[in-house]
PDB file of C-alpha atoms in Angstrom:
ATOM      1  CA  MET W 136     -36.241   7.247 -20.913  1.00  0.00           C
ATOM      2  CA  THR W 137     -33.121   9.069 -19.763  1.00  0.00           C
ATOM      3  CA  SER W 138     -29.879   7.451 -18.841  1.00  0.00           C
ATOM      4  CA  ASP W 139     -28.167   8.385 -15.599  1.00  0.00           C
ATOM      5  CA  LYS W 140     -24.825   8.106 -17.388  1.00  0.00           C
ATOM      6  CA  GLU W 141     -23.609  10.800 -19.695  1.00  0.00           C
ATOM      7  CA  PRO W 142     -22.026   9.646 -22.933  1.00  0.00           C
ATOM      8  CA  VAL W 143     -18.257   9.885 -22.658  1.00  0.00           C
ATOM      9  CA  SER W 144     -16.723  12.084 -25.308  1.00  0.00           C
ATOM     10  CA  GLU W 145     -13.066  12.798 -25.676  1.00  0.00           C
ATOM     11  CA  HIS W 146     -13.666  16.005 -23.692  1.00  0.00           C
ATOM     12  CA  SER W 147     -15.631  14.493 -20.794  1.00  0.00           C
ATOM     13  CA  ARG W 148     -13.631  11.494 -19.652  1.00  0.00           C
ATOM     14  CA  GLU W 149     -13.893  10.311 -16.090  1.00  0.00           C
ATOM     15  CA  PRO W 150     -11.168  12.006 -14.026  1.00  0.00           C
ATOM     16  CA  ILE W 151      -8.052   9.888 -13.551  1.00  0.00           C
ATOM     17  CA  GLY W 152      -7.811  10.846  -9.862  1.00  0.00           C
ATOM     18  CA  LYS W 153     -11.376   9.699  -9.244  1.00  0.00           C
ATOM     19  CA  LEU W 154     -10.714   6.302 -10.849  1.00  0.00           C
ATOM     20  CA  ILE W 155      -7.480   5.810  -8.931  1.00  0.00           C
ATOM     21  CA  SER W 156      -9.114   6.895  -5.673  1.00  0.00           C
ATOM     22  CA  HIS W 157     -12.002   4.476  -6.211  1.00  0.00           C
ATOM     23  CA  LEU W 158      -9.586   1.643  -7.011  1.00  0.00           C
ATOM     24  CA  HIS W 159      -7.525   2.443  -3.907  1.00  0.00           C
ATOM     25  CA  ARG W 160     -10.589   2.439  -1.609  1.00  0.00           C
ATOM     26  CA  GLN W 161     -11.828  -0.842  -3.081  1.00  0.00           C
ATOM     27  CA  ASN W 162      -8.388  -2.423  -2.697  1.00  0.00           C
ATOM     28  CA  GLN W 163      -8.149  -1.303   0.923  1.00  0.00           C
ATOM     29  CA  LYS W 164     -11.561  -2.806   1.731  1.00  0.00           C
ATOM     30  CA  ILE W 165     -10.787  -6.119   0.034  1.00  0.00           C
ATOM     31  CA  LEU W 166      -7.330  -6.470   1.597  1.00  0.00           C
ATOM     32  CA  ALA W 167      -8.651  -5.525   5.046  1.00  0.00           C
ATOM     33  CA  LYS W 168     -11.258  -8.293   4.770  1.00  0.00           C
ATOM     34  CA  GLU W 169      -8.701 -10.843   3.501  1.00  0.00           C
ATOM     35  CA  LEU W 170      -6.172 -10.014   6.226  1.00  0.00           C
ATOM     36  CA  LEU W 171      -8.604  -9.672   9.158  1.00  0.00           C
ATOM     37  CA  PRO W 172      -8.311 -13.375  10.122  1.00  0.00           C
ATOM     38  CA  TYR W 173      -4.570 -12.769  10.596  1.00  0.00           C
ATOM     39  CA  GLY W 174      -5.065  -9.803  12.925  1.00  0.00           C
ATOM     40  CA  ILE W 175      -4.083  -7.225  10.322  1.00  0.00           C
ATOM     41  CA  GLY W 176      -6.643  -4.475  10.090  1.00  0.00           C
ATOM     42  CA  SER W 177      -7.530  -1.699   7.731  1.00  0.00           C
ATOM     43  CA  GLY W 178      -5.756   1.584   7.173  1.00  0.00           C
ATOM     44  CA  GLY W 179      -3.099   0.125   4.932  1.00  0.00           C
ATOM     45  CA  GLN W 180      -1.421  -1.884   7.697  1.00  0.00           C
ATOM     46  CA  HIS W 181      -0.433  -4.430   5.056  1.00  0.00           C
ATOM     47  CA  SER W 182       1.745  -1.799   3.332  1.00  0.00           C
ATOM     48  CA  PHE W 183       3.603  -1.098   6.562  1.00  0.00           C
ATOM     49  CA  LEU W 184       4.083  -4.800   7.312  1.00  0.00           C
ATOM     50  CA  LYS W 185       5.365  -5.429   3.793  1.00  0.00           C
ATOM     51  CA  LEU W 186       7.862  -2.592   4.205  1.00  0.00           C
ATOM     52  CA  VAL W 187       9.163  -3.872   7.560  1.00  0.00           C
ATOM     53  CA  LEU W 188       9.492  -7.387   6.132  1.00  0.00           C
ATOM     54  CA  SER W 189      11.486  -6.113   3.155  1.00  0.00           C
ATOM     55  CA  HIS W 190      13.521  -3.518   5.131  1.00  0.00           C
ATOM     56  CA  PRO W 191      14.158  -4.779   8.687  1.00  0.00           C
ATOM     57  CA  GLY W 192      15.481  -1.967  10.863  1.00  0.00           C
ATOM     58  CA  ILE W 193      13.594   0.771   9.012  1.00  0.00           C
ATOM     59  CA  THR W 194      12.577   3.829  11.035  1.00  0.00           C
ATOM     60  CA  GLN W 195       9.063   5.231  11.263  1.00  0.00           C
ATOM     61  CA  ASP W 196      10.219   8.391   9.464  1.00  0.00           C
ATOM     62  CA  GLN W 197      11.608   6.301   6.605  1.00  0.00           C
ATOM     63  CA  MET W 198       8.308   4.390   6.431  1.00  0.00           C
ATOM     64  CA  THR W 199       6.319   7.629   6.323  1.00  0.00           C
ATOM     65  CA  SER W 200       8.495   8.865   3.476  1.00  0.00           C
ATOM     66  CA  ARG W 201       8.339   5.633   1.465  1.00  0.00           C
ATOM     67  CA  ILE W 202       4.598   5.068   1.869  1.00  0.00           C
ATOM     68  CA  LYS W 203       3.940   8.786   1.373  1.00  0.00           C
ATOM     69  CA  CYS W 204       1.528   9.212   4.241  1.00  0.00           C
ATOM     70  CA  ASP W 205       1.451  11.343   7.359  1.00  0.00           C
ATOM     71  CA  LYS W 206       3.317  10.547  10.574  1.00  0.00           C
ATOM     72  CA  ALA W 207       0.097   9.910  12.516  1.00  0.00           C
ATOM     73  CA  THR W 208      -0.943   7.166  10.078  1.00  0.00           C
ATOM     74  CA  THR W 209       2.473   5.531  10.375  1.00  0.00           C
ATOM     75  CA  THR W 210       2.408   5.732  14.179  1.00  0.00           C
ATOM     76  CA  ARG W 211      -1.102   4.264  14.338  1.00  0.00           C
ATOM     77  CA  SER W 212      -0.293   1.407  11.933  1.00  0.00           C
ATOM     78  CA  VAL W 213       2.989   0.562  13.655  1.00  0.00           C
ATOM     79  CA  LYS W 214       1.245   0.485  17.050  1.00  0.00           C
ATOM     80  CA  LEU W 215      -1.488  -1.822  15.721  1.00  0.00           C
ATOM     81  CA  LEU W 216       1.029  -4.145  14.052  1.00  0.00           C
ATOM     82  CA  GLU W 217       3.085  -4.168  17.239  1.00  0.00           C
ATOM     83  CA  THR W 218      -0.010  -5.017  19.319  1.00  0.00           C
ATOM     84  CA  SER W 219      -0.869  -7.797  16.844  1.00  0.00           C
ATOM     85  CA  GLY W 220       2.620  -9.260  17.265  1.00  0.00           C
ATOM     86  CA  TYR W 221       4.014  -8.542  13.791  1.00  0.00           C
ATOM     87  CA  ILE W 222       6.447  -5.704  14.515  1.00  0.00           C
ATOM     88  CA  GLU W 223       8.855  -4.960  17.310  1.00  0.00           C
ATOM     89  CA  ARG W 224      10.392  -1.567  18.015  1.00  0.00           C
ATOM     90  CA  ARG W 225      13.986  -1.300  19.138  1.00  0.00           C
ATOM     91  CA  THR W 226      15.719   1.895  20.182  1.00  0.00           C
ATOM     92  CA  ASP W 227      18.071   3.160  17.496  1.00  0.00           C
ATOM     93  CA  PRO W 228      21.602   2.967  19.006  1.00  0.00           C
ATOM     94  CA  HIS W 229      22.606   6.064  16.978  1.00  0.00           C
ATOM     95  CA  ASP W 230      19.557   8.138  17.965  1.00  0.00           C
ATOM     96  CA  ARG W 231      17.899   7.287  21.299  1.00  0.00           C
ATOM     97  CA  ARG W 232      14.769   9.237  20.291  1.00  0.00           C
ATOM     98  CA  SER W 233      14.190   7.036  17.244  1.00  0.00           C
ATOM     99  CA  PHE W 234      13.017   3.433  16.929  1.00  0.00           C
ATOM    100  CA  LEU W 235      14.048   0.791  14.425  1.00  0.00           C
ATOM    101  CA  LEU W 236      11.278  -1.554  13.323  1.00  0.00           C
ATOM    102  CA  TYR W 237      11.790  -5.273  12.868  1.00  0.00           C
ATOM    103  CA  PRO W 238       9.504  -8.137  11.906  1.00  0.00           C
ATOM    104  CA  THR W 239       8.791 -10.577  14.729  1.00  0.00           C
ATOM    105  CA  PRO W 240       9.113 -14.367  14.341  1.00  0.00           C
ATOM    106  CA  GLN W 241       5.323 -14.361  13.875  1.00  0.00           C
ATOM    107  CA  ALA W 242       5.684 -11.925  10.943  1.00  0.00           C
ATOM    108  CA  LEU W 243       8.488 -13.945   9.383  1.00  0.00           C
ATOM    109  CA  GLU W 244       6.401 -17.124   9.640  1.00  0.00           C
ATOM    110  CA  PHE W 245       3.403 -15.307   8.123  1.00  0.00           C
ATOM    111  CA  ALA W 246       5.437 -13.690   5.307  1.00  0.00           C
ATOM    112  CA  PRO W 247       4.968 -16.458   2.674  1.00  0.00           C
ATOM    113  CA  VAL W 248       1.204 -16.621   3.324  1.00  0.00           C
ATOM    114  CA  PHE W 249       1.033 -12.831   3.255  1.00  0.00           C
ATOM    115  CA  GLN W 250       2.923 -12.613  -0.046  1.00  0.00           C
ATOM    116  CA  SER W 251       0.727 -15.338  -1.543  1.00  0.00           C
ATOM    117  CA  LEU W 252      -2.428 -13.400  -0.562  1.00  0.00           C
ATOM    118  CA  LEU W 253      -1.040 -10.215  -2.127  1.00  0.00           C
ATOM    119  CA  ASP W 254       0.031 -12.066  -5.292  1.00  0.00           C
ATOM    120  CA  ASP W 255      -3.383 -13.743  -5.641  1.00  0.00           C
ATOM    121  CA  PHE W 256      -5.103 -10.392  -5.159  1.00  0.00           C
ATOM    122  CA  ASN W 257      -2.923  -8.737  -7.792  1.00  0.00           C
ATOM    123  CA  ARG W 258      -3.597 -11.619 -10.207  1.00  0.00           C
ATOM    124  CA  GLU W 259      -7.350 -11.207  -9.694  1.00  0.00           C
ATOM    125  CA  LEU W 260      -7.151  -7.464 -10.324  1.00  0.00           C
ATOM    126  CA  SER W 261      -5.396  -7.984 -13.634  1.00  0.00           C
ATOM    127  CA  LYS W 262      -6.994 -11.252 -14.778  1.00  0.00           C
ATOM    128  CA  ASP W 263      -8.775  -9.751 -17.808  1.00  0.00           C
ATOM    129  CA  LEU W 264      -5.648  -7.982 -19.078  1.00  0.00           C
ATOM    130  CA  THR W 265      -3.139  -9.371 -21.528  1.00  0.00           C
ATOM    131  CA  GLU W 266       0.539  -9.248 -20.553  1.00  0.00           C
ATOM    132  CA  SER W 267       0.974  -6.353 -22.952  1.00  0.00           C
ATOM    133  CA  GLU W 268      -1.995  -4.462 -21.481  1.00  0.00           C
ATOM    134  CA  LEU W 269      -0.687  -5.057 -17.963  1.00  0.00           C
ATOM    135  CA  ASP W 270       2.772  -3.745 -18.929  1.00  0.00           C
ATOM    136  CA  THR W 271       1.174  -0.702 -20.546  1.00  0.00           C
ATOM    137  CA  LEU W 272      -1.054  -0.064 -17.523  1.00  0.00           C
ATOM    138  CA  ILE W 273       1.910  -0.223 -15.145  1.00  0.00           C
ATOM    139  CA  ASP W 274       3.964   2.092 -17.373  1.00  0.00           C
ATOM    140  CA  LEU W 275       1.085   4.579 -17.595  1.00  0.00           C
ATOM    141  CA  LEU W 276       0.448   4.507 -13.839  1.00  0.00           C
ATOM    142  CA  HIS W 277       4.140   5.233 -13.247  1.00  0.00           C
ATOM    143  CA  LYS W 278       3.883   8.241 -15.566  1.00  0.00           C
ATOM    144  CA  VAL W 279       0.764   9.528 -13.809  1.00  0.00           C
ATOM    145  CA  THR W 280       2.460   8.991 -10.428  1.00  0.00           C
ATOM    146  CA  ARG W 281       5.500  11.005 -11.534  1.00  0.00           C
ATOM    147  CA  ASN W 282       3.206  13.806 -12.722  1.00  0.00           C
ATOM    148  CA  SER W 283       1.361  13.750  -9.405  1.00  0.00           C
ATOM    149  CA  GLU W 284       4.629  13.877  -7.459  1.00  0.00           C
ATOM    150  CA  ARG W 285       5.831  16.765  -9.629  1.00  0.00           C
ATOM    151  CA  LEU W 286       2.595  18.660  -8.950  1.00  0.00           C
ATOM    152  CA  ASN W 287       3.065  17.956  -5.235  1.00  0.00           C
ATOM    153  CA  GLY W 288       6.637  19.300  -5.316  1.00  0.00           C
ATOM    154  CA  GLN W 289       8.201  15.898  -4.683  1.00  0.00           C
ATOM    155  CA  SER W 290      10.440  15.615  -7.729  1.00  0.00           C
TER     156      SER W 290
END
């Protein structure tokens, strides 16, 4: 009988990027399902809402830069969050071509529930890790992120 899994030697580890990509896709699916009853869809809309809640008056360009995505993704997510009643766009008084994004009263009312959902999700992801393992994981992911940014010419 043959196994469909190859034994992992120190020279044939699973690629880090593959593991991170898989984790990201799984997280997006789970969060989309959890947030659907609140009118927040997939595509990382939760990341954009979290950013507007923590930085009222942020521009779309600033969001694109902070979330590290393309402008089309930001535009699409902002439009969907605006349609769902969570974000309002106001013309930037210093640049009439730009919009400042603010959370609506609906978003501010939802914020504690939203944060609780995110906290619960994060707790579930790390429930089998000790505090020390969690600290180490976070430190290592920061290092890998810095390496990725360096490779992408962002440092």
